Coordinates of C-alpha atoms in Angstrom, one line a residue:
L273 CA -31.7 21.6 0.1
D274 CA -31.1 20.2 -3.2
Y275 CA -27.4 20.3 -3.8
R276 CA -27.6 19.1 -7.4
S277 CA -29.0 22.6 -8.2
T278 CA -25.7 24.4 -8.1
K279 CA -22.2 23.7 -9.8
E280 CA -20.4 23.3 -6.4
G281 CA -22.7 20.8 -5.4
K282 CA -22.9 18.3 -7.9
G283 CA -20.9 15.4 -6.8
M284 CA -22.3 16.1 -3.2
N285 CA -25.3 13.5 -4.2
S286 CA -23.4 10.9 -4.2
A287 CA -21.3 12.2 -1.2
I288 CA -24.7 12.0 0.9
T289 CA -26.3 9.1 -0.6
G290 CA -22.7 7.1 -0.4
K291 CA -23.6 5.9 -4.2
T292 CA -20.5 5.5 -6.4
Y293 CA -20.0 3.8 -9.8
H294 CA -16.9 1.9 -11.1
I295 CA -16.6 0.9 -15.1
Y296 CA -14.5 -2.1 -16.1
Y297 CA -13.1 -3.5 -19.3
E298 CA -13.4 -7.0 -19.4
D299 CA -12.1 -7.8 -15.8
K300 CA -9.7 -4.5 -15.2
C301 CA -11.4 -1.8 -13.3
L302 CA -10.8 1.4 -15.4
F303 CA -12.4 4.2 -13.3
K304 CA -13.5 3.6 -9.7
N305 CA -15.6 5.7 -7.1
L306 CA -17.4 8.0 -9.8
S307 CA -20.0 10.2 -8.7
E308 CA -23.5 9.9 -10.9
E309 CA -22.5 13.2 -12.8
D310 CA -18.8 11.8 -13.6
F311 CA -20.1 8.6 -14.4
D312 CA -22.8 9.6 -16.9
F313 CA -19.8 12.0 -18.7
I314 CA -17.7 8.9 -18.9
W315 CA -19.9 6.1 -19.5
D316 CA -21.6 8.3 -22.5
K317 CA -17.9 8.7 -24.2
I318 CA -16.9 5.2 -23.7
Y319 CA -19.7 3.3 -24.5
L320 CA -20.4 5.1 -27.5
S321 CA -16.9 5.0 -29.0
Y322 CA -16.2 1.3 -27.7
H323 CA -19.8 -0.4 -27.9
T324 CA -18.5 -3.8 -26.9
D325 CA -19.6 -6.5 -24.2
S326 CA -16.4 -5.9 -22.6
L327 CA -17.6 -3.3 -21.1
S328 CA -19.5 -3.3 -17.8
F329 CA -20.2 -1.0 -14.5
A330 CA -20.8 -1.5 -11.1
T331 CA -23.3 0.4 -8.6
C332 CA -21.9 0.8 -5.4
V333 CA -23.4 1.9 -1.9
G334 CA -20.9 1.6 0.6
D335 CA -18.7 -1.5 0.0
D336 CA -21.9 -3.4 -1.8
C337 CA -21.6 -3.3 -5.5
V338 CA -23.9 -4.8 -7.5
M339 CA -23.0 -5.2 -11.5
E340 CA -25.3 -3.9 -13.9
E341 CA -26.8 -4.4 -17.5
Q342 CA -25.3 -2.3 -20.5
S343 CA -28.8 -0.6 -21.0
F344 CA -27.7 2.6 -22.3

């Protein structure tokens, strides 16, 4: 069953995999535990408006988070 194929199931993929995203400005966490859908929406808006090296994000699975490169 692909939960991403229905409107109600769109955030379920993150719940199933346990993968979430955090968005940071400098060293401050602006958004925490975002689903992939929420992250994509928010990151696109913030990054396009405030393109800066001060923005970063982390991909998290459970308690393990990895800071990612800004490749968007």
